[in-house]
PDB file of C-alpha atoms in Angstrom:
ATOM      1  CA  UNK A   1       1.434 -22.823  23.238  1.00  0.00           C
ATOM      2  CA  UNK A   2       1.950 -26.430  21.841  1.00  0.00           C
ATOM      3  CA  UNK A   3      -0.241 -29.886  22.856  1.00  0.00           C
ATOM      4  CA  UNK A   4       1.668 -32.975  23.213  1.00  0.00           C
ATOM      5  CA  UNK A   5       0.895 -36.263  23.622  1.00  0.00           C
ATOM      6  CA  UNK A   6       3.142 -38.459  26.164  1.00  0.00           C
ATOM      7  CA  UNK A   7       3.801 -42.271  24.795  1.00  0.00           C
ATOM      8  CA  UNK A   8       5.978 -43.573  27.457  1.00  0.00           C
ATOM      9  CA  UNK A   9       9.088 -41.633  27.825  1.00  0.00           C
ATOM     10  CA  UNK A  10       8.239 -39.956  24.287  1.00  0.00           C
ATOM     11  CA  UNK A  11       6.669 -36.732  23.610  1.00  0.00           C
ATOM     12  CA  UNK A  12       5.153 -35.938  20.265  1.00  0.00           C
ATOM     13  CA  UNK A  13       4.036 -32.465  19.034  1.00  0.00           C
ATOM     14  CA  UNK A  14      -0.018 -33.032  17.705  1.00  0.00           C
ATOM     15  CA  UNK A  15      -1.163 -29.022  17.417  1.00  0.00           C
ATOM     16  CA  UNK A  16      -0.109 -25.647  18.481  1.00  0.00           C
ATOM     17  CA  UNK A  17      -2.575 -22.324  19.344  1.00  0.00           C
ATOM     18  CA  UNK A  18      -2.064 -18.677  20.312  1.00  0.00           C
ATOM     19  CA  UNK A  19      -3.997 -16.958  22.340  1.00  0.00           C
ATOM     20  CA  UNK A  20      -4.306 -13.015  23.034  1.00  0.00           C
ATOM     21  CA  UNK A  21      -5.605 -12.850  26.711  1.00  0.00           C
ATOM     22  CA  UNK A  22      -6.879  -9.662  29.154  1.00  0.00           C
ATOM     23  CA  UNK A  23      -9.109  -9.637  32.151  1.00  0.00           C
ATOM     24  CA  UNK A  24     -10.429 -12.771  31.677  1.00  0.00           C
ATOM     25  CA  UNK A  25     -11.063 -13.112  28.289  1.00  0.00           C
ATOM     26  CA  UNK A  26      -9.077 -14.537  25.095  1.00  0.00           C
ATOM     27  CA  UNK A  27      -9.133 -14.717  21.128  1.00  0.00           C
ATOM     28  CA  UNK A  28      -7.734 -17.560  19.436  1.00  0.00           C
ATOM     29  CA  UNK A  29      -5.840 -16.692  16.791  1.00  0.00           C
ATOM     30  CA  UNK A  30      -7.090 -17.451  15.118  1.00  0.00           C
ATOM     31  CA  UNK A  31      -7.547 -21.550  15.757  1.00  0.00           C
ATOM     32  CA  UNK A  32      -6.258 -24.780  17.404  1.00  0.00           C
ATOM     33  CA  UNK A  33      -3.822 -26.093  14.471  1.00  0.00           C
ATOM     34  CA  UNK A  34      -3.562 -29.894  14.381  1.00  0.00           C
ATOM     35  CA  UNK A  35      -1.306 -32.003  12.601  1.00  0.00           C
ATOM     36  CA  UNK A  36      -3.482 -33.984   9.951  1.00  0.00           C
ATOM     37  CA  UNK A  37      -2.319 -37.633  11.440  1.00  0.00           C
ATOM     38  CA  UNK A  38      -4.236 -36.225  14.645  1.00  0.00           C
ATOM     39  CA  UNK A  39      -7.253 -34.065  13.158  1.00  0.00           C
ATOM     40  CA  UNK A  40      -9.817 -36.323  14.818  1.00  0.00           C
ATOM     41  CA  UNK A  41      -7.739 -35.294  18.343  1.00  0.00           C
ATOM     42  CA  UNK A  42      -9.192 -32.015  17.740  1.00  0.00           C
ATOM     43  CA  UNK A  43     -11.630 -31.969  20.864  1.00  0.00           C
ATOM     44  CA  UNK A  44      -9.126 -33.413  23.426  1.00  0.00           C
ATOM     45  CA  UNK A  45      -6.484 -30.907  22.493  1.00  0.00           C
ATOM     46  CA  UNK A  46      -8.603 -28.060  22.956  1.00  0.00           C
ATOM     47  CA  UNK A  47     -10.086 -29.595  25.734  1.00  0.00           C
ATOM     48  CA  UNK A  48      -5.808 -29.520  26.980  1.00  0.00           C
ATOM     49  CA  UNK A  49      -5.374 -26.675  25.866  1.00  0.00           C
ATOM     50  CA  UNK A  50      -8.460 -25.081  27.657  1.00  0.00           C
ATOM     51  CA  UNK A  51      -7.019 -26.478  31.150  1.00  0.00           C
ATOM     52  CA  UNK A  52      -3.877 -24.660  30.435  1.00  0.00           C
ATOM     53  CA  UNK A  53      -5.601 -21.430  29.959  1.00  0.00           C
ATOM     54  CA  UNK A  54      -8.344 -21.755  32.440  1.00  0.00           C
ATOM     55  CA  UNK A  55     -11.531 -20.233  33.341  1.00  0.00           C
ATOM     56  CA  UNK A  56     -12.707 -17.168  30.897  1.00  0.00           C
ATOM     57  CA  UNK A  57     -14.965 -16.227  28.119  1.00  0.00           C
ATOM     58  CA  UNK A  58     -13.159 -17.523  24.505  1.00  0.00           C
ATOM     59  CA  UNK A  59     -13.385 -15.832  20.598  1.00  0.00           C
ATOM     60  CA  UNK A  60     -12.794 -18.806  17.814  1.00  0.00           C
ATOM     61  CA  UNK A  61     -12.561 -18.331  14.208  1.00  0.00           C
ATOM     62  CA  UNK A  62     -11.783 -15.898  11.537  1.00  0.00           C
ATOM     63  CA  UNK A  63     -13.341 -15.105   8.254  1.00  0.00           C
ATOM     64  CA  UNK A  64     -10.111 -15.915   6.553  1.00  0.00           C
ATOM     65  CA  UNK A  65     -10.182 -19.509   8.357  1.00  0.00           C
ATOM     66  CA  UNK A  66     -10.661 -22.961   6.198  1.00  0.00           C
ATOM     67  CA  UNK A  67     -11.341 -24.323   9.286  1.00  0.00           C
ATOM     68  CA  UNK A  68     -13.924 -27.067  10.075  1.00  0.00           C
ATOM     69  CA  UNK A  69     -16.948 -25.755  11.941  1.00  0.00           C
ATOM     70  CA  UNK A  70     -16.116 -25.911  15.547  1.00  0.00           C
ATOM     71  CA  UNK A  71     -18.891 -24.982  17.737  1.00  0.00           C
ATOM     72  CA  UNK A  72     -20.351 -28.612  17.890  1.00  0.00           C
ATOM     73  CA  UNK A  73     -16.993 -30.082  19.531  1.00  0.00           C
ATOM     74  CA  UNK A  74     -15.980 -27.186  22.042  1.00  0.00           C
ATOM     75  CA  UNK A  75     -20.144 -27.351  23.055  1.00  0.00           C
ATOM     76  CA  UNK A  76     -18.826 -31.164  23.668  1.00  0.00           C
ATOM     77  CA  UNK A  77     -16.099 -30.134  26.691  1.00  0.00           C
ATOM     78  CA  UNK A  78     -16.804 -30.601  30.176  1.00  0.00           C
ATOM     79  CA  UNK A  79     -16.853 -27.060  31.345  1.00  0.00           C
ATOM     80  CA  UNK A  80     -17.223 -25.393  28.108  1.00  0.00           C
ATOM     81  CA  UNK A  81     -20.687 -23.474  26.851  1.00  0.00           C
ATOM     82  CA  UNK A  82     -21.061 -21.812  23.111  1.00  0.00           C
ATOM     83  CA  UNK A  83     -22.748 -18.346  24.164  1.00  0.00           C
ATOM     84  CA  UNK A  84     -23.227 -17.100  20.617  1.00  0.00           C
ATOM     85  CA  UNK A  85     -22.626 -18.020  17.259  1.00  0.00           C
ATOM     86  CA  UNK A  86     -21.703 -16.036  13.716  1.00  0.00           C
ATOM     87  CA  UNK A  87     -22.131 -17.723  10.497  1.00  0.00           C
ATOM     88  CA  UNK A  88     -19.588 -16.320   7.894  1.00  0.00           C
ATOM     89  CA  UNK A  89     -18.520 -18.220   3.964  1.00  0.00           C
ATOM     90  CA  UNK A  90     -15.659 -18.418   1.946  1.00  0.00           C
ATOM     91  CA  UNK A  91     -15.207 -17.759  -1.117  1.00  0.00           C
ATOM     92  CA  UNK A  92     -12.253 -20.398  -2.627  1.00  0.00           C
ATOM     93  CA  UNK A  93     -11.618 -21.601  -5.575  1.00  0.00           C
ATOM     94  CA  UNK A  94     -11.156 -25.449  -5.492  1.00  0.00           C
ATOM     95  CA  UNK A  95      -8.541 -26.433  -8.473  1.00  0.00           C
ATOM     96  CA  UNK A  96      -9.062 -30.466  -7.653  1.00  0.00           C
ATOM     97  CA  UNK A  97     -12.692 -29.572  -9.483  1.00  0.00           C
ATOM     98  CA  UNK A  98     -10.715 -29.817 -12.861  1.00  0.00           C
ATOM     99  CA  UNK A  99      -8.010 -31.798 -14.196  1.00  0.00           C
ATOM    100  CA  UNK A 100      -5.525 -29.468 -15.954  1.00  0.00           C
ATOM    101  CA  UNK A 101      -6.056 -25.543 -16.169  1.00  0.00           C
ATOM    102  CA  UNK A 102      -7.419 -25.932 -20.257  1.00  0.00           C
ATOM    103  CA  UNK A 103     -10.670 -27.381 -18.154  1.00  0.00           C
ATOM    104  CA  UNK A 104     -11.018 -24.672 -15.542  1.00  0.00           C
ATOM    105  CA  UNK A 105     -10.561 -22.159 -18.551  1.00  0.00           C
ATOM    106  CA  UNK A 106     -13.575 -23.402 -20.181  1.00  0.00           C
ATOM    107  CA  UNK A 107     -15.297 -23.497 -16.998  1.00  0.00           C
ATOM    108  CA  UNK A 108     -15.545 -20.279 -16.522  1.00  0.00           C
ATOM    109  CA  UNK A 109     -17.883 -16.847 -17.602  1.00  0.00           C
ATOM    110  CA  UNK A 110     -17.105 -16.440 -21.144  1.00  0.00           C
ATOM    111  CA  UNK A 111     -17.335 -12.721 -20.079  1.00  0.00           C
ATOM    112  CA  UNK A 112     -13.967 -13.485 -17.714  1.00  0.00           C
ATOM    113  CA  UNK A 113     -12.220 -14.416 -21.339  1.00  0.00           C
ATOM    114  CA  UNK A 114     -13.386 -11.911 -22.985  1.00  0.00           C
ATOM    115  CA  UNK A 115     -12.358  -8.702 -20.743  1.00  0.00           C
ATOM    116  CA  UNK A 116      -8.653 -11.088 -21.126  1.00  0.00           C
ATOM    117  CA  UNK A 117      -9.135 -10.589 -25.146  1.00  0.00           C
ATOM    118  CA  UNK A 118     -10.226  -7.006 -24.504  1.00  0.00           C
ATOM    119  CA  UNK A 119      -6.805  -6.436 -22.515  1.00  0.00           C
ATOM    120  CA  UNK A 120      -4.847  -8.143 -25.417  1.00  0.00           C
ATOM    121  CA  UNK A 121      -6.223  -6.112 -27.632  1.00  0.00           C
ATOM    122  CA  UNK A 122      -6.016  -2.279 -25.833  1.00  0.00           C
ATOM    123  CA  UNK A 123      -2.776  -3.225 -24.159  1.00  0.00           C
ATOM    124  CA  UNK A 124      -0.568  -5.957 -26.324  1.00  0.00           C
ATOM    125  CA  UNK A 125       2.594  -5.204 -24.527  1.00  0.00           C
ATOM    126  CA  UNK A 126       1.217  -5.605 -21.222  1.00  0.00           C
ATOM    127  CA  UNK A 127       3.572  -7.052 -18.953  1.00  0.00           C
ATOM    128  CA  UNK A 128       3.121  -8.306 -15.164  1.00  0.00           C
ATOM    129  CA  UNK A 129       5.719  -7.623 -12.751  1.00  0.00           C
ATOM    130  CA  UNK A 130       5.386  -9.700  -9.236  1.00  0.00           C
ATOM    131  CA  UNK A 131       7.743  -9.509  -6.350  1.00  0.00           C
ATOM    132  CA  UNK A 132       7.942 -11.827  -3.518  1.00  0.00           C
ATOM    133  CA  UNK A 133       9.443 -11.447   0.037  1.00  0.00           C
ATOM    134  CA  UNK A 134      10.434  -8.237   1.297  1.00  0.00           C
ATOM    135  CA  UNK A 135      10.357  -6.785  -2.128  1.00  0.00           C
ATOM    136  CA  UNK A 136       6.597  -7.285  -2.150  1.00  0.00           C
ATOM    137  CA  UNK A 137       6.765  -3.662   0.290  1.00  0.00           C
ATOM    138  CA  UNK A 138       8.188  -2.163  -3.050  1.00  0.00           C
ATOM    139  CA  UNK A 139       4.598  -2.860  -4.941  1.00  0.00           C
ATOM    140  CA  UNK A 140       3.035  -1.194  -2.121  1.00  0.00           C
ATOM    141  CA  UNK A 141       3.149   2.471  -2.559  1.00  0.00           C
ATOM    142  CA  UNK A 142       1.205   1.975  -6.230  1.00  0.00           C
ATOM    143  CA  UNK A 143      -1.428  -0.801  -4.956  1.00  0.00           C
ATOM    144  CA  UNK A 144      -2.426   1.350  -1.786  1.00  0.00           C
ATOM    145  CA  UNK A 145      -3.006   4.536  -4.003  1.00  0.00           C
ATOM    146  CA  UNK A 146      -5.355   2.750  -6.514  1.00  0.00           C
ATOM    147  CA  UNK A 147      -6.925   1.295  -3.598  1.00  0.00           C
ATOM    148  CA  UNK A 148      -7.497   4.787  -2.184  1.00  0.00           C
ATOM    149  CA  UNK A 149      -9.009   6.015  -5.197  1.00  0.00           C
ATOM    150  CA  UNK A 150     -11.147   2.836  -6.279  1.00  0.00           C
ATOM    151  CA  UNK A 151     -12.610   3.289  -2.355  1.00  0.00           C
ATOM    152  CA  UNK A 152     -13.417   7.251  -2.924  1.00  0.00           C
ATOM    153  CA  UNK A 153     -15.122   6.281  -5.803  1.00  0.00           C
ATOM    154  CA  UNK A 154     -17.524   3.208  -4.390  1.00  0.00           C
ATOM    155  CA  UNK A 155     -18.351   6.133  -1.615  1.00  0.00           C
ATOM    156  CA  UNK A 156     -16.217   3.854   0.871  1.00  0.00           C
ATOM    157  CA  UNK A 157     -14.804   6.229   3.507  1.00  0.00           C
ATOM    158  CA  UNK A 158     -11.572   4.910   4.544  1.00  0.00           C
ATOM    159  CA  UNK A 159      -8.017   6.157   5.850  1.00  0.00           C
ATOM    160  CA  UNK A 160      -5.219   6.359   3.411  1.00  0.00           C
ATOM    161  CA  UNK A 161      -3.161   6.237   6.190  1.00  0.00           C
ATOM    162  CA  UNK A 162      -4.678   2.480   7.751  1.00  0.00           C
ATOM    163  CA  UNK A 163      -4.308   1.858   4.372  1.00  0.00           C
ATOM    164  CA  UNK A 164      -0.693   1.725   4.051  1.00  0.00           C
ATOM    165  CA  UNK A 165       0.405   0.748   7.546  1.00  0.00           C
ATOM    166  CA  UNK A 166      -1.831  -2.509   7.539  1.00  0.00           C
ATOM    167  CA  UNK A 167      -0.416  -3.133   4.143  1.00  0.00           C
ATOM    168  CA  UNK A 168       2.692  -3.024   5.187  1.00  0.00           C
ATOM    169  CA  UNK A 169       2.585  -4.567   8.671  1.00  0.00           C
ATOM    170  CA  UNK A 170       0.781  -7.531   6.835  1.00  0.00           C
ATOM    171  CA  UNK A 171       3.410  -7.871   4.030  1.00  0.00           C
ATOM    172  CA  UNK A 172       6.305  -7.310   6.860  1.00  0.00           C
ATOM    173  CA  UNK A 173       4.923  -9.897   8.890  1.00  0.00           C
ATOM    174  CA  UNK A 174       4.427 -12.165   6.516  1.00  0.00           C
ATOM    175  CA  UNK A 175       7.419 -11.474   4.021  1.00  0.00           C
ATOM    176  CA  UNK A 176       8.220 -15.430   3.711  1.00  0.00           C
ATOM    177  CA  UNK A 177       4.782 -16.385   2.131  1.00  0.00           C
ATOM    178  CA  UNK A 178       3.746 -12.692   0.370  1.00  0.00           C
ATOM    179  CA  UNK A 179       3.818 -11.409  -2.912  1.00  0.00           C
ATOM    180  CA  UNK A 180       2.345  -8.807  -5.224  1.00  0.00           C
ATOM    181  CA  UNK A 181       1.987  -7.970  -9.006  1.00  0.00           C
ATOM    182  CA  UNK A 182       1.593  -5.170 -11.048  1.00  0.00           C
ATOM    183  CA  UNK A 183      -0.049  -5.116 -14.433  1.00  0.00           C
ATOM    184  CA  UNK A 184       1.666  -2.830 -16.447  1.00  0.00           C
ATOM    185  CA  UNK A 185       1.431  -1.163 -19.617  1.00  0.00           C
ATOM    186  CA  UNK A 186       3.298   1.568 -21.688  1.00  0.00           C
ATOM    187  CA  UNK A 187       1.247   4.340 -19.969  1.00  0.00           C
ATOM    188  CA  UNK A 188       2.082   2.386 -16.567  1.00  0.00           C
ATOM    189  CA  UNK A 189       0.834   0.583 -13.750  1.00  0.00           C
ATOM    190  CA  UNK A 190      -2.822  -0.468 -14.571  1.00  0.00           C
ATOM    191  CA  UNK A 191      -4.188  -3.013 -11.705  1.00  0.00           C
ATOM    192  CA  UNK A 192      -2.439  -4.417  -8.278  1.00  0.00           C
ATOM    193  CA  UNK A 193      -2.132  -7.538  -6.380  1.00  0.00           C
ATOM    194  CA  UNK A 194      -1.265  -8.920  -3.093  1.00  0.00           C
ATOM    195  CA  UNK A 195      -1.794 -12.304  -1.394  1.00  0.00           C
ATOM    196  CA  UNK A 196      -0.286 -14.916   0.438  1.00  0.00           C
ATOM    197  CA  UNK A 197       1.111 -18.287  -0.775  1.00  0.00           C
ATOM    198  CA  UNK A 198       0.813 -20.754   2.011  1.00  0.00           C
ATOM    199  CA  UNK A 199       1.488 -24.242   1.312  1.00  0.00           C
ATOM    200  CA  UNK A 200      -1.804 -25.265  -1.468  1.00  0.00           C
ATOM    201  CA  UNK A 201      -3.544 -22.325  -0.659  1.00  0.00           C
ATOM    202  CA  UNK A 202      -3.089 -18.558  -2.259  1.00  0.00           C
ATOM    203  CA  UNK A 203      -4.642 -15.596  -0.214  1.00  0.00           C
ATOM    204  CA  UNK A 204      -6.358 -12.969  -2.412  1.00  0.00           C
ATOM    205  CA  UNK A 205      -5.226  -9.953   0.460  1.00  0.00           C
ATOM    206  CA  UNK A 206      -6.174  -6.766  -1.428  1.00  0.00           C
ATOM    207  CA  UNK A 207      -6.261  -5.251  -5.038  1.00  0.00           C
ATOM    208  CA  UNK A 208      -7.077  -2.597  -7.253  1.00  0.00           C
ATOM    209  CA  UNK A 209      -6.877  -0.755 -10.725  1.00  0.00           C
ATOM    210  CA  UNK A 210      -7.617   2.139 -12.663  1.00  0.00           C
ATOM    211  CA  UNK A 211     -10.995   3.104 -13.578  1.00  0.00           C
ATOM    212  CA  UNK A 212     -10.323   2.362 -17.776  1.00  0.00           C
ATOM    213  CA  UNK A 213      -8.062  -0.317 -17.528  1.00  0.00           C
ATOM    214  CA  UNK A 214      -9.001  -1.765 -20.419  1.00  0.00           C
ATOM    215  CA  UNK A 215      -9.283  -5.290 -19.070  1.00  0.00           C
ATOM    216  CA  UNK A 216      -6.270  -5.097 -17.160  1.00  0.00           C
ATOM    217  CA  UNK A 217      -7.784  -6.213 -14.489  1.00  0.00           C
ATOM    218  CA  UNK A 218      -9.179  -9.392 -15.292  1.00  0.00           C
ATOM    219  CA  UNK A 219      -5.369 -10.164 -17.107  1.00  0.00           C
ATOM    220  CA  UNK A 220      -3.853  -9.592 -13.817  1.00  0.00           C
ATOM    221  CA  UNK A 221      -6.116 -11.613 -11.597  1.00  0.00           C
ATOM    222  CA  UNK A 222      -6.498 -14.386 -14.133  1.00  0.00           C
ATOM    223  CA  UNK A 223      -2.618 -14.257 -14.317  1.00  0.00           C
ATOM    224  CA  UNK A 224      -2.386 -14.634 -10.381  1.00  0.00           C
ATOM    225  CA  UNK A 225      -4.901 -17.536 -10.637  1.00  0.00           C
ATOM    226  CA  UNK A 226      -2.758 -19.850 -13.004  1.00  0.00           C
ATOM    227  CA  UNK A 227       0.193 -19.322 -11.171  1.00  0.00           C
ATOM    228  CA  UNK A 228      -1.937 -20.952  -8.290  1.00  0.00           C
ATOM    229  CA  UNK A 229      -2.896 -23.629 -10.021  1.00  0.00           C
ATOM    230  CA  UNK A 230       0.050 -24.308 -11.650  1.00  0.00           C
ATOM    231  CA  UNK A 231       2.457 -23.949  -8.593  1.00  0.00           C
ATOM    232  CA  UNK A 232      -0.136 -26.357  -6.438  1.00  0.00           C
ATOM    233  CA  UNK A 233      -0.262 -28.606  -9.840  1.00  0.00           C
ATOM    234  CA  UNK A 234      -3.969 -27.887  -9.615  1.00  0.00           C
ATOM    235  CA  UNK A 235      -4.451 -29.640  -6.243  1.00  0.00           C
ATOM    236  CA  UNK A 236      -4.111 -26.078  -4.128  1.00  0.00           C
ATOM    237  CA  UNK A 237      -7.155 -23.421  -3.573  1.00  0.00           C
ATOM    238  CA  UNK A 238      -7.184 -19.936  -4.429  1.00  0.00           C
ATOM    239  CA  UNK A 239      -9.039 -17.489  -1.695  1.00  0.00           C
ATOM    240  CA  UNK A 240     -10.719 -14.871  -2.739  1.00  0.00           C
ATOM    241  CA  UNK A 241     -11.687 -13.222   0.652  1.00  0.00           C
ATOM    242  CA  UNK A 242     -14.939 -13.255   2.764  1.00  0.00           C
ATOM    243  CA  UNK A 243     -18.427 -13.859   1.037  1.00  0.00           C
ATOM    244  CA  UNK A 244     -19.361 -10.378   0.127  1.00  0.00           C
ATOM    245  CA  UNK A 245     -23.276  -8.946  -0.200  1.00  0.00           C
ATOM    246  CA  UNK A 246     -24.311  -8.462  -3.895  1.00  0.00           C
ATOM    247  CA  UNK A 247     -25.466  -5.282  -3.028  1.00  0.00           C
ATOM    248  CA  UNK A 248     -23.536  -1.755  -4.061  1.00  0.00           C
ATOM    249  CA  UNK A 249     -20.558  -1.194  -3.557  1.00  0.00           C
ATOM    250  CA  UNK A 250     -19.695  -4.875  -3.815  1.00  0.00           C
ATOM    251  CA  UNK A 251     -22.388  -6.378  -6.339  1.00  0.00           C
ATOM    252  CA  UNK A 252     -19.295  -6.635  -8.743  1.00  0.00           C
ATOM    253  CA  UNK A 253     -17.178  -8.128  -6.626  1.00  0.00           C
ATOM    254  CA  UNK A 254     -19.411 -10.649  -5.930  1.00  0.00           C
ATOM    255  CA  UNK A 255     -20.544 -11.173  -9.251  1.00  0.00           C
ATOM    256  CA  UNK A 256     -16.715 -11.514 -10.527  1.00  0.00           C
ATOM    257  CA  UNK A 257     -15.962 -14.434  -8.019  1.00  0.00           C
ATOM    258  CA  UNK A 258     -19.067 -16.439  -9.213  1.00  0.00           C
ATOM    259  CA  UNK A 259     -18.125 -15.637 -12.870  1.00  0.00           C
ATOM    260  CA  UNK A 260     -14.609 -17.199 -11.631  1.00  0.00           C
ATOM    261  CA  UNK A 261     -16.645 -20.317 -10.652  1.00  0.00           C
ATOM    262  CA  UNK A 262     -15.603 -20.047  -6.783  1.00  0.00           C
ATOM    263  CA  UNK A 263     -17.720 -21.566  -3.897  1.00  0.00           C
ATOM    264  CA  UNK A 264     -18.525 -20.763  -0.534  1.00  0.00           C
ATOM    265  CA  UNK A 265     -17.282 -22.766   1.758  1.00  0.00           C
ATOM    266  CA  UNK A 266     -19.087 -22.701   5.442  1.00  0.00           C
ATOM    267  CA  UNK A 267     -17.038 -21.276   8.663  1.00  0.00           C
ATOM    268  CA  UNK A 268     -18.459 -20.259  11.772  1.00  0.00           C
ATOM    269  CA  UNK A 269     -16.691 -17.301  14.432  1.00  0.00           C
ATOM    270  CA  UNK A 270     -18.209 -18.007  18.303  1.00  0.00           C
ATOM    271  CA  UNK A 271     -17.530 -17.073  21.315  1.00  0.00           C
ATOM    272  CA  UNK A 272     -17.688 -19.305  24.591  1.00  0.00           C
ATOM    273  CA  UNK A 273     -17.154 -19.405  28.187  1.00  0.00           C
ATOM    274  CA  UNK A 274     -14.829 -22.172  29.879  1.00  0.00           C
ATOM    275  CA  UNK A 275     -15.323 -23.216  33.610  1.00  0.00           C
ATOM    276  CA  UNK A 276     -12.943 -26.101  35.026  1.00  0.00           C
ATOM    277  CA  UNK A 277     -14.951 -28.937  35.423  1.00  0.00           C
ATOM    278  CA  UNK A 278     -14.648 -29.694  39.174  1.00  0.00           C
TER     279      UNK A 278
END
């Protein structure tokens, strides 16, 4: 669905939703985009947009969502009540922090740069291989295996066959904006990448390696993050996912986006119910 404002006899676009809707109740998904000219129209166009839909209990938000927080401006609608609330972060990597990539380099862990020598060293005709569009799919087969296996091996019981089919739904879906890599060396496909480049902002989707890559890895990942900056001229943000516990399985993964220097920004999922104001 799509908001307009009427000036006169003109109509203007400002902001455009979808909704999934059953007995009552709806998920935004997974928010109320506005135009940036008309950000600060937020409220009235959900407040529009909550007139067209009518009466029912609402889901807002996403983890993946650089969203404002919401919740203060729908709790602000005649006829709208925030029933509960759940905090979720981040984590992104802002690129305006620095002013060329030389200065993010020596911004971050020194241990980052060194697992980059290490690869240099084990594997010095390592090459990286990326694919974008619909060719992405041909990445897939490799990155879902190592995923597989890297999963068996935290103790994470999971589906090879979800596995795959998200994948590739995802990458289908979304075949203008995806891409994936593959780090590769003689003995063959080390680590794998997948994300989504949308406008500024890369998506960090999924990835993997071998167990003794040899700082593979790191090469890849670091590799992926340059092309971010450099493609956004260092004005764009890299997301690496939802905050993760630094607790096993995920204490590296955690520990690998701080060494990366990335922050958490704040978002906030909520759900609320909508009765028209009489």
């Amino acid at each position: 669905m799509e908001v307009v404002v009427q000036n006169g006899p003109e109509q203007r676009r400002i902001a455009q939703f979808a909704v999934s809707a059953r007995n009552g109740e709806a998920a935004f998904l997974d928010t109320l985009q506005v135009l940036p000219p008309y950000r600060h129209l937020w409220a009235e166009a959900m407040e529009a947009a909550l007139r067209a839909l009518g009466p029912g209990l609402f889901h807002y938000g996403s983890d993946w969502s650089l969203d404002n927080v919401r919740a203060p401006l729908v709790d602000g609608i005649p006829g709208a009540r925030v029933i509960s609330r759940r905090q979720s972060w981040l984590d992104v990597i802002d690129f305006r922090r620095w002013t060329e990539w030389r200065a993010y380099l020596s911004a971050i862990s020194t241990n980052v740069l060194r697992n980059d020598r290490k690869c240099a060293h084990h594997h010095p005709r390592l090459r990286i291989e990326t694919r974008n569009g619909a060719s992405a799919l041909t990445c897939a087969p490799r990155l879902n295996l190592m995923r597989w296996r890297m999963y068996r091996e935290k103790g994470v019981a999971v589906s090879p066959l979800k596995l795959v089919l998200r994948s590739a739904a995802r990458t289908w879906c979304l075949r203008q904006y995806a891409m994936t890599a593959l780090a590769i060396s003689e003995a063959g496909p080390l680590s794998a990448y997948a994300g989504i480049d949308f406008g500024r902002t890369s998506f960090y989707l999924e990835g993997a390696s071998t167990r003794n890559n040899g700082g593979a890895a790191w090469r890849l990942l670091l590799a992926m993050v340059q092309a971010a900056f450099e493609r956004t001229e260092g004005q764009g943000l890299f997301v690496l996912g939802p905050s993760v516990g630094s607790e096993p399985p995920w204490d590296g993964l955690a520990r690998s986006r701080r060494q990366l220097r990335a922050t958490a920004v704040e978002g906030c999922c909520f759900s609320f119910r909508y009765e028209s104001p009489s």
